[in-house]
Short mmCIF file of C-alpha atoms in Angstrom, two decimals:
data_model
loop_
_atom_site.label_atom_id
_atom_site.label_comp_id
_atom_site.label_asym_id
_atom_site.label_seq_id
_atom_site.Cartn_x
_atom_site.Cartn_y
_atom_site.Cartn_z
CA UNK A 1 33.01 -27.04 -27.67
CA UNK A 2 32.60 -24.06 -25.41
CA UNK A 3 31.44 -21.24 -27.01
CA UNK A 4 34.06 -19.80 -28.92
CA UNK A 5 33.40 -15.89 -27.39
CA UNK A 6 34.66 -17.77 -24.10
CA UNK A 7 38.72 -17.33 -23.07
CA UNK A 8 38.13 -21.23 -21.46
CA UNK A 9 38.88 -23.85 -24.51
CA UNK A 10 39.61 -27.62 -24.85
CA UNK A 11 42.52 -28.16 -25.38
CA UNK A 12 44.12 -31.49 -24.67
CA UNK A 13 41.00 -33.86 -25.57
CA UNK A 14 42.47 -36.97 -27.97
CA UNK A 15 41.83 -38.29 -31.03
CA UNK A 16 40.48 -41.39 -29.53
CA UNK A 17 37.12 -42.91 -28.25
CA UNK A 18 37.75 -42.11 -24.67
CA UNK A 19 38.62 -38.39 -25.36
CA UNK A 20 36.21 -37.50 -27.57
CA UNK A 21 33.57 -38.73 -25.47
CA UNK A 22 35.47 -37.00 -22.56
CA UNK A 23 35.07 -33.68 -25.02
CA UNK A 24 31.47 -34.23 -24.90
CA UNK A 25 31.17 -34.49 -21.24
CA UNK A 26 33.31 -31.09 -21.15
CA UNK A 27 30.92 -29.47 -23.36
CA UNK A 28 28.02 -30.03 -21.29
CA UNK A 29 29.63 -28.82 -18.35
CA UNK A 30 30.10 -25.70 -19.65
CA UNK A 31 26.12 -25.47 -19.83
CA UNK A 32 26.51 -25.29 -15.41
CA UNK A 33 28.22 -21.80 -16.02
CA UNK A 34 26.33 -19.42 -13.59
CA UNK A 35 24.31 -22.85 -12.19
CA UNK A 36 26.08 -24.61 -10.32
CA UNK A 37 28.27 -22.61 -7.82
CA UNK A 38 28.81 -23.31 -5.18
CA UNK A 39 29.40 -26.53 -6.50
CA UNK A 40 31.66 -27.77 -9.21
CA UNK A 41 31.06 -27.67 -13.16
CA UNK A 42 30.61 -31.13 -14.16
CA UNK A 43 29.11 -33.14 -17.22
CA UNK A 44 28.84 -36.37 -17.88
CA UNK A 45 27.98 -38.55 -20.87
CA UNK A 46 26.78 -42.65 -20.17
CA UNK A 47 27.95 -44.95 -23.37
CA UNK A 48 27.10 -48.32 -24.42
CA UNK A 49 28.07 -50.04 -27.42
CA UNK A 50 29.32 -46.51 -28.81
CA UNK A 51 25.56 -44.72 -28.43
CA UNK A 52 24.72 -42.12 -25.88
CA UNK A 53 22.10 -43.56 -24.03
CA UNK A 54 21.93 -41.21 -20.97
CA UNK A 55 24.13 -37.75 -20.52
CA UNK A 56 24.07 -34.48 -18.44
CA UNK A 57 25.37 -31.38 -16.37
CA UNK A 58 25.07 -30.44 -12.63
CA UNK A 59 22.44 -27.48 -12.60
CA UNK A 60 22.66 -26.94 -8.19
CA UNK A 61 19.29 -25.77 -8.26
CA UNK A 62 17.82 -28.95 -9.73
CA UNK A 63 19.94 -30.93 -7.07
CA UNK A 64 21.13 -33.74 -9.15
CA UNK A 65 24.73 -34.36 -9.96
CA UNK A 66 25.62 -34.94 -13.48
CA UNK A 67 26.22 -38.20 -13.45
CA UNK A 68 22.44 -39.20 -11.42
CA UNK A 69 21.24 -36.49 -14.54
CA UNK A 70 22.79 -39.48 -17.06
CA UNK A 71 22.08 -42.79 -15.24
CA UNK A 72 18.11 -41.26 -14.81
CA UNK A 73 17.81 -41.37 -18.51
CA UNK A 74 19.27 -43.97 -19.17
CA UNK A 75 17.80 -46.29 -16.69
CA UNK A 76 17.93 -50.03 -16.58
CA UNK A 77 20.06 -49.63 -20.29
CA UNK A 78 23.02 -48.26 -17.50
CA UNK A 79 24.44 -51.50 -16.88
CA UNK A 80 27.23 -52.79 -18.89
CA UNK A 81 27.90 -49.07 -19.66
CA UNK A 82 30.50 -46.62 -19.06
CA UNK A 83 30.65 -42.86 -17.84
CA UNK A 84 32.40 -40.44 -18.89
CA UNK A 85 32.31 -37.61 -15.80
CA UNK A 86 34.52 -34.42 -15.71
CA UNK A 87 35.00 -34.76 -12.27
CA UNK A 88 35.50 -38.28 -9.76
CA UNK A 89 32.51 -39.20 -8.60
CA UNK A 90 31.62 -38.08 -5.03
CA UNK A 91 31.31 -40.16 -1.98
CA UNK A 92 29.74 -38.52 0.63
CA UNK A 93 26.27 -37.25 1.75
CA UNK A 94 25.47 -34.15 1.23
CA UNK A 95 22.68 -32.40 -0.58
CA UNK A 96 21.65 -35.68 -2.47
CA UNK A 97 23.53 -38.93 -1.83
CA UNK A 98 26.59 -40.58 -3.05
CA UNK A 99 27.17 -40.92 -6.79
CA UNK A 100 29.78 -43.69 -6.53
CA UNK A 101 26.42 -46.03 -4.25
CA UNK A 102 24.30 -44.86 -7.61
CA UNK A 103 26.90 -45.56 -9.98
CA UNK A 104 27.74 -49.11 -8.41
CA UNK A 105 24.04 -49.70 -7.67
CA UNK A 106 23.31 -49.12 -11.74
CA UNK A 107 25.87 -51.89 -12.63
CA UNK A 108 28.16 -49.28 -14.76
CA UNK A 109 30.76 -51.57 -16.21
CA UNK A 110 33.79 -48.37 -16.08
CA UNK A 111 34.14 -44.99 -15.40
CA UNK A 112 35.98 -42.60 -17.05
CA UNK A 113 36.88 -39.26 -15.18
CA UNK A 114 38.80 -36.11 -16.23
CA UNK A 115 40.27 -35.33 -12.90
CA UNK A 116 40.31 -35.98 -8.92
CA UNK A 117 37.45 -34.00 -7.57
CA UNK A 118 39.89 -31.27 -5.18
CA UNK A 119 37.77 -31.29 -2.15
CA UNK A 120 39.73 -33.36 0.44
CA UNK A 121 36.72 -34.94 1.81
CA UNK A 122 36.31 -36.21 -1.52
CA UNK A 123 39.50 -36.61 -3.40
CA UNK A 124 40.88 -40.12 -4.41
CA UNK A 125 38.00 -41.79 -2.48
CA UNK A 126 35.40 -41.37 -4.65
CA UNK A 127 37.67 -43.31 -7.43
CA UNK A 128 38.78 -46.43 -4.68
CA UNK A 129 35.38 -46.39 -3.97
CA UNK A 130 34.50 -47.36 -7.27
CA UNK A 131 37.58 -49.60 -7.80
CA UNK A 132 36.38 -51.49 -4.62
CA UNK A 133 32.87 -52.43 -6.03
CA UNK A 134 35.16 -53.95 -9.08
CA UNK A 135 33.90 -50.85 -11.49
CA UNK A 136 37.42 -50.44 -14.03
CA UNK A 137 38.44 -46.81 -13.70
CA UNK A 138 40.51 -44.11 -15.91
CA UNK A 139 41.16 -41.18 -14.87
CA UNK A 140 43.39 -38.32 -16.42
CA UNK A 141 41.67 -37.85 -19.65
CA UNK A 142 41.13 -34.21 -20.68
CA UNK A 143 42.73 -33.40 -17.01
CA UNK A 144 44.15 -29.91 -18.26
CA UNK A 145 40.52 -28.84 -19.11
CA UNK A 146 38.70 -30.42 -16.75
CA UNK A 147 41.25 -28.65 -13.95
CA UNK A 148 40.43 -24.95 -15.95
CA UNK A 149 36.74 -24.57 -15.63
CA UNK A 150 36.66 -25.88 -12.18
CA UNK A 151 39.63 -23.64 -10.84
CA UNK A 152 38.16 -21.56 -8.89
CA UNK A 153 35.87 -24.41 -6.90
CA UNK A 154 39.11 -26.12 -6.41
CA UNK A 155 40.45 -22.68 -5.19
CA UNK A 156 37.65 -22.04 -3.15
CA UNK A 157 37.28 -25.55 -1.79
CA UNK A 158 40.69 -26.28 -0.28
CA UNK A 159 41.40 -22.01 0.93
CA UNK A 160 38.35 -20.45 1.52
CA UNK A 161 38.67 -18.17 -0.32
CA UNK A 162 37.61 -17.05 -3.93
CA UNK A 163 40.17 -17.23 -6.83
CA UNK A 164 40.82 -13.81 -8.11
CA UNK A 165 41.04 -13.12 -12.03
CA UNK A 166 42.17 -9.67 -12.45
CA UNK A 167 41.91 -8.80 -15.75
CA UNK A 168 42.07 -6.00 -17.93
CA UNK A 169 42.37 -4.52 -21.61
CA UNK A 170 45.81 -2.64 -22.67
CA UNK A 171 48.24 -2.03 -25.46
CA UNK A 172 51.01 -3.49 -26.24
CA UNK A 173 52.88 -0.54 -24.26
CA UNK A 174 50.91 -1.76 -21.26
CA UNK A 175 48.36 1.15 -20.92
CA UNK A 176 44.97 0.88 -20.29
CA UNK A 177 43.37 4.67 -20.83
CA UNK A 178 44.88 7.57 -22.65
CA UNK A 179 44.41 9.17 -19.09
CA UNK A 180 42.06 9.63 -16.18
CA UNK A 181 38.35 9.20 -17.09
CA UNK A 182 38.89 8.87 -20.20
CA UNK A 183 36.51 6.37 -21.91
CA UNK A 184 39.56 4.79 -24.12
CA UNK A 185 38.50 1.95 -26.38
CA UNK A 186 41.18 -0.12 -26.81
CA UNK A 187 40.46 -4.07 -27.81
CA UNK A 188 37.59 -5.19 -30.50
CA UNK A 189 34.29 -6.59 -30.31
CA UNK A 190 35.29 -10.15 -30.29
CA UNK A 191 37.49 -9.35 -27.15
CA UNK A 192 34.67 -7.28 -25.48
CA UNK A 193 31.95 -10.01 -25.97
CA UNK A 194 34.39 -12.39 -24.61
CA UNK A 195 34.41 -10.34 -21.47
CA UNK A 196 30.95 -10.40 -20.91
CA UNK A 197 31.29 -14.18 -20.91
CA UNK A 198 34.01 -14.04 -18.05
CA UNK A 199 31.53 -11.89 -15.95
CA UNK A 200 28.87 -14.45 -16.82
CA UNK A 201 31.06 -17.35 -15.79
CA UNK A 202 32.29 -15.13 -12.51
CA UNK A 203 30.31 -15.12 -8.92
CA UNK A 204 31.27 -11.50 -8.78
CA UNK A 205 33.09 -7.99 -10.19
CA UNK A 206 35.34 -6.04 -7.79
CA UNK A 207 36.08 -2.74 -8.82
CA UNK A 208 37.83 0.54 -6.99
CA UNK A 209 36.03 3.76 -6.29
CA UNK A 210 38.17 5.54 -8.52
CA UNK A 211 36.57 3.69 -11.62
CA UNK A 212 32.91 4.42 -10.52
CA UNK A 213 33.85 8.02 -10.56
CA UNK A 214 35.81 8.06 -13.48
CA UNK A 215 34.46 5.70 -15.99
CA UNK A 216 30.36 5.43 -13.68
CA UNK A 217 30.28 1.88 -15.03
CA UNK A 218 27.49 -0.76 -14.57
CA UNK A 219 29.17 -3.91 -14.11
CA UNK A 220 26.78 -6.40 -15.70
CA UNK A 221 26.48 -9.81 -16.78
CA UNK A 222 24.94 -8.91 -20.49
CA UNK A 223 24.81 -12.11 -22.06
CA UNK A 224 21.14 -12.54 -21.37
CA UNK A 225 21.85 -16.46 -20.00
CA UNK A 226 20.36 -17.59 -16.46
CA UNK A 227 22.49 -17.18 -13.50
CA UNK A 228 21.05 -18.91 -10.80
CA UNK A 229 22.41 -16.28 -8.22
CA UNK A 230 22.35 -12.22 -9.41
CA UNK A 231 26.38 -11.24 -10.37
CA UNK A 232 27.57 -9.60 -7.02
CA UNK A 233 28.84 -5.89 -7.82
CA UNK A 234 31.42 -5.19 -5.00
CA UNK A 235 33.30 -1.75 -4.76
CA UNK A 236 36.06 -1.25 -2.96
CA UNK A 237 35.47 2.53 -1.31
CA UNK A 238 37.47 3.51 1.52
CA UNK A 239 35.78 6.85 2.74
CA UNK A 240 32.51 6.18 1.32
CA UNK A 241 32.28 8.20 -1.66
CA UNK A 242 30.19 6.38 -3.61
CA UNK A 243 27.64 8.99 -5.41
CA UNK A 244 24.15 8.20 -4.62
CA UNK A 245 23.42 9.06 -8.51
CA UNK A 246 26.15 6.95 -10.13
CA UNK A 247 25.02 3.77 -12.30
CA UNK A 248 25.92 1.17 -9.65
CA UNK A 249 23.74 2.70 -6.68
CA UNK A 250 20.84 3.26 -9.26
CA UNK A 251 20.77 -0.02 -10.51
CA UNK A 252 21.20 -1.80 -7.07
CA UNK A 253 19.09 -5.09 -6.41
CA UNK A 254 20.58 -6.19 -3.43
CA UNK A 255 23.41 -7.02 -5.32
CA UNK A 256 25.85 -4.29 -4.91
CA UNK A 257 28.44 -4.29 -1.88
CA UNK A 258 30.58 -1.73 -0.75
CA UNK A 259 33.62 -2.12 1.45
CA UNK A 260 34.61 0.44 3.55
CA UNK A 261 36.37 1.70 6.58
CA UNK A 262 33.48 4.26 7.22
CA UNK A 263 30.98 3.75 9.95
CA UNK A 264 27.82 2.02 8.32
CA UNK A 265 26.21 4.30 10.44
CA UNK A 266 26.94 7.45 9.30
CA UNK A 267 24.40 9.58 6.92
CA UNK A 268 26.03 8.37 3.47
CA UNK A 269 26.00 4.96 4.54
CA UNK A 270 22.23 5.37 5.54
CA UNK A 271 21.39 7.18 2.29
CA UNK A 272 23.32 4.04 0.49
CA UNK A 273 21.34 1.65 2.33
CA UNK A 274 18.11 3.04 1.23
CA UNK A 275 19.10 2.66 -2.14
CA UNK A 276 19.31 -0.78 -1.56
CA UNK A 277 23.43 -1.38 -1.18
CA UNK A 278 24.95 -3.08 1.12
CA UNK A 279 27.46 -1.22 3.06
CA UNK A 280 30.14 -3.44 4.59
CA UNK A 281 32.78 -1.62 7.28
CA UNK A 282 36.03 -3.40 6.41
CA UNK A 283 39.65 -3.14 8.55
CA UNK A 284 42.09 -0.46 7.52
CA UNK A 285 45.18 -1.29 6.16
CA UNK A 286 47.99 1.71 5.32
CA UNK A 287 44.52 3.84 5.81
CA UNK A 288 42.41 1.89 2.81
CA UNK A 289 40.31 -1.15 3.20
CA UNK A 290 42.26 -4.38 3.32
CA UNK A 291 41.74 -6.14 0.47
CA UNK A 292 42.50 -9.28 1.96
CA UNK A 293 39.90 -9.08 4.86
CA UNK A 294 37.56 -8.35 1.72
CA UNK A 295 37.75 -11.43 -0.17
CA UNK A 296 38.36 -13.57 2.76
CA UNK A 297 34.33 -12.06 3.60
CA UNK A 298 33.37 -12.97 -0.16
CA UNK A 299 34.64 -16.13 0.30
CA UNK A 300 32.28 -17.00 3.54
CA UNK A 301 29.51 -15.73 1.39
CA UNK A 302 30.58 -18.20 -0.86
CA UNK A 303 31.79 -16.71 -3.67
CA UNK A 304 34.04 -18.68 -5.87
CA UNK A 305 35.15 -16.51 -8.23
CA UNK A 306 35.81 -12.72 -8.75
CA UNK A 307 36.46 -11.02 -11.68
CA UNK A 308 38.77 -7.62 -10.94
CA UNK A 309 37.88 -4.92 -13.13
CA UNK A 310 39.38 -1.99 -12.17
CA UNK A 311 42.12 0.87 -12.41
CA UNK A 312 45.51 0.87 -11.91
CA UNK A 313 45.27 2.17 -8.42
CA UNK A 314 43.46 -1.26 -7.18
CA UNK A 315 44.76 -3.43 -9.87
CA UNK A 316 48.24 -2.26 -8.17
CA UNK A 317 47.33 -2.44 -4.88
CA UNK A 318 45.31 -5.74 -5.54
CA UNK A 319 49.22 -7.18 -6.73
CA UNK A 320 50.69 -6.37 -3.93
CA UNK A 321 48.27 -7.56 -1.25
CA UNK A 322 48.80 -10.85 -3.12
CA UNK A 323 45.50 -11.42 -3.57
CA UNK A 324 45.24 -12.00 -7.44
CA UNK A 325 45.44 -15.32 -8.69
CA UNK A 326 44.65 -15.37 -12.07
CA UNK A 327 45.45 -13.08 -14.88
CA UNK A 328 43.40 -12.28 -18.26
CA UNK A 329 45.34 -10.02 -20.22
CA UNK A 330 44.05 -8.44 -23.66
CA UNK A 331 46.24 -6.99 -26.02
CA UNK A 332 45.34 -5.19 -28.81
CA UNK A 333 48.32 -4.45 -31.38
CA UNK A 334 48.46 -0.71 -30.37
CA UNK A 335 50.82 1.79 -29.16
CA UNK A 336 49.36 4.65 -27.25
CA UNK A 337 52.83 6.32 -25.91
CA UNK A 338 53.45 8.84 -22.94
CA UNK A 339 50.77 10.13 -20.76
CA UNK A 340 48.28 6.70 -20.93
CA UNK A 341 47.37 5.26 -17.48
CA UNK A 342 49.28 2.09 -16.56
CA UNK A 343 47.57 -1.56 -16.06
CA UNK A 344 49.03 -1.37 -12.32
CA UNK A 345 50.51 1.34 -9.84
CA UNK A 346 53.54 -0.33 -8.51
CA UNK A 347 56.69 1.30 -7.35
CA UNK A 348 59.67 -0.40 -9.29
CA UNK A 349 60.90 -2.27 -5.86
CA UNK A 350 58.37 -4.74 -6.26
CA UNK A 351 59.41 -6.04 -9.87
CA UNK A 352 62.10 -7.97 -8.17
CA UNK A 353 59.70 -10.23 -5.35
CA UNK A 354 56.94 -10.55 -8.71
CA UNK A 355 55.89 -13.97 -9.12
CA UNK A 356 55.55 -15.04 -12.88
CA UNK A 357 52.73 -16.56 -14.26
CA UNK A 358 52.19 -20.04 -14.75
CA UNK A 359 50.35 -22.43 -16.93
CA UNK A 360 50.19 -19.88 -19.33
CA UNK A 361 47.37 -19.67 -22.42
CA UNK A 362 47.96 -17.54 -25.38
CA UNK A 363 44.75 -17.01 -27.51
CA UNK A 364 44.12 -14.79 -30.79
CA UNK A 365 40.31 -12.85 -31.03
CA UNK A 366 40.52 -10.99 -34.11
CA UNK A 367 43.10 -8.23 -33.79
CA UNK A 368 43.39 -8.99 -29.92
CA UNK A 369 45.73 -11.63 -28.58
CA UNK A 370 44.92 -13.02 -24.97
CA UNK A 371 47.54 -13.71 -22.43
CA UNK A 372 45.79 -16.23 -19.44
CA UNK A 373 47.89 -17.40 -16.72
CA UNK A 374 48.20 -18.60 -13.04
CA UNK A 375 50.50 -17.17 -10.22
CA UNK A 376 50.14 -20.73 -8.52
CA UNK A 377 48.94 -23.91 -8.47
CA UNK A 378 45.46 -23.83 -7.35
CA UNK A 379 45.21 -27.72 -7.02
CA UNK A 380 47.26 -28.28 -3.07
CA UNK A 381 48.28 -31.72 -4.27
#
């Protein structure tokens, strides 16, 4: 299982052979968090005569695909056997070669896959390739779970751009701060180290300038497990004020980005530089940086996913640009009353064009309960 301080869970694996195994293969995709963007999470487990005898996760740096990870270890003892793979199979040359030529090559009696790998180039052939070379094929099992830890490569994949999770910690009353700058704790531990795992599992944190004055956060992965590329810290500062001494600018590694509509030129921008941030001029919109033209730029860097942690000024305006996808919402089982900041600055007007949430996940940690959900379907079927 995934580790339980994660909001991503199995869910629909079976009682039976085929989705147990399946829950195994799950499990050690989960182990590609951090490692394999810009590729897909997948595991895979090879069976024969109900013993594991070759199993393993894509890790991009290490090149292999899960499945070539399996059928490597398990060598000529592949044939006759079946796979179970969290994702089809590809069939094109990329990086490294096709798994379906590998898998067919190996003499793998059946494969067993959680769900149609969303890259059109890819999708449904991989499977008929298979079928073709008279390999017996499932596919479906564990789908729901399979579909959650790779939606934002399947977001990514078919838009170009990175699926947005905004998500945030409030009351029950919907407030997230007693007021401005105020340093309100308002969920428990359990809910807090589960947030560190969504910034572990995330290609980068987008926050407003109005929380890096208020709150002068870090933004850091802190769970202490590899990430094969550093967790990109992106603000979202309009006229460039930034302060030179705040966490974020201290900290920098070439991994902090600024958006603005300021000339990268100017003094401040120069100072930033120095400090080693990257200072991106973005296009106005309404007179503040267009979120849109934002991650459409984090997207070409190839960013899959981005985890929004900010204040109700962005988190608002974020809603509105429609450029949130996801939400993670944690409730603790508190009132706080008059006077607390909101989760989102929206005039009323827009409660009648809001879409709902979809697919959505309810989850207890501790105290907390977790609302998850989707505004759409990121799989263009």
């Amino acid at each position: 299982m995934p580790k339980p301080t994660s909001t991503r869970s199995l869910t629909d694996a079976t009682c039976d052979a085929d989705g147990s195994w399946m829950s195994r293969a799950l499990t050690l995709a989960t182990r590609g968090a951090a490692l394999a963007h810009p590729n897909p999470i997948v595991g895979a487990v090879l069976v024969k005569n109900g013993k594991v005898i070759g199993e393993g996760f894509h890790d991009y740096d290490r090149r292999d695909h899960a499945e070539i990870v399996a059928l490597k270890q398990a060598r000529k003892k592949a044939r006759g056997a079946t796979v179970y793979v969290t994702l089809e199979p590809c069939c094109t040359t990329g990086r490294t070669g096709p798994c379906t030529d590998a898998i067919v090559a190996a003499g793998v009696k059946r494969v067993v896959a959680a769900m149609l790998d969303p890259n059109p180039a890819v999708s449904g052939k991989g499977l008929a390739r298979l079928r073709d070379a008279g390999i017996d094929v499932t596919l479906g099992v564990c789908e729901a779970d399979a579909q959650h830890w790779n939606a934002d490569f399947a977001w990514w994949i078919q838009t170009g751009r990175p699926l947005v999770t905004l998500k945030t910690a409030l009351t029950l009353d919907g407030q997230i701060a007693q007021g401005p700058g105020c340093g309100t704790s308002i969920t428990g531990e359990r809910s807090r180290n589960s947030v560190q795992r969504l910034r572990h599992e995330a290609d980068a944190i987008l926050t407003g300038i109005g929380t890096v004055l208020a709150d002068n956060p870090r933004m850091t992965d802190r769970t202490g497990e590899p990430r094969r590329r550093q967790l990109l810290r992106v603000i979202v500062d309009s006229r460039l004020r930034t302060p030179l001494r705040s966490n974020l600018v201290k900290s920098a590694q070439r991994d902090v980005v600024i958006f603005t509509t300021r000339s990268p030129d100017s003094p401040k921008a120069r100072a930033l530089t120095r400090a080693g941030v990257e200072v991106v001029r973005a296009p106005a919109r309404q007179g503040h940086v267009d979120l849109g033209a934002v991650i459409r730029e984090l997207g070409r860097r190839q960013i899959l996913g981005v985890l929004l942690e900010a204040g109700g000024e962005l988190n608002g305006a974020a809603l509105q640009a429609g450029i949130v996808d996801k939400m993670i919402l944690f409730y603790a089982p508190k009132i706080m009353g008059t006077g607390g900041v909101p989760m989102a600055r929206i005039p009323s007007s827009w409660f009648t064009k809001s879409p709902s949430l979809k697919n959505l996940r309810l989850t207890e940690y501790g105290s907390d309960f977790v609302v998850e959900g989707y505004f759409h379907d990121v799989y263009k079927r």
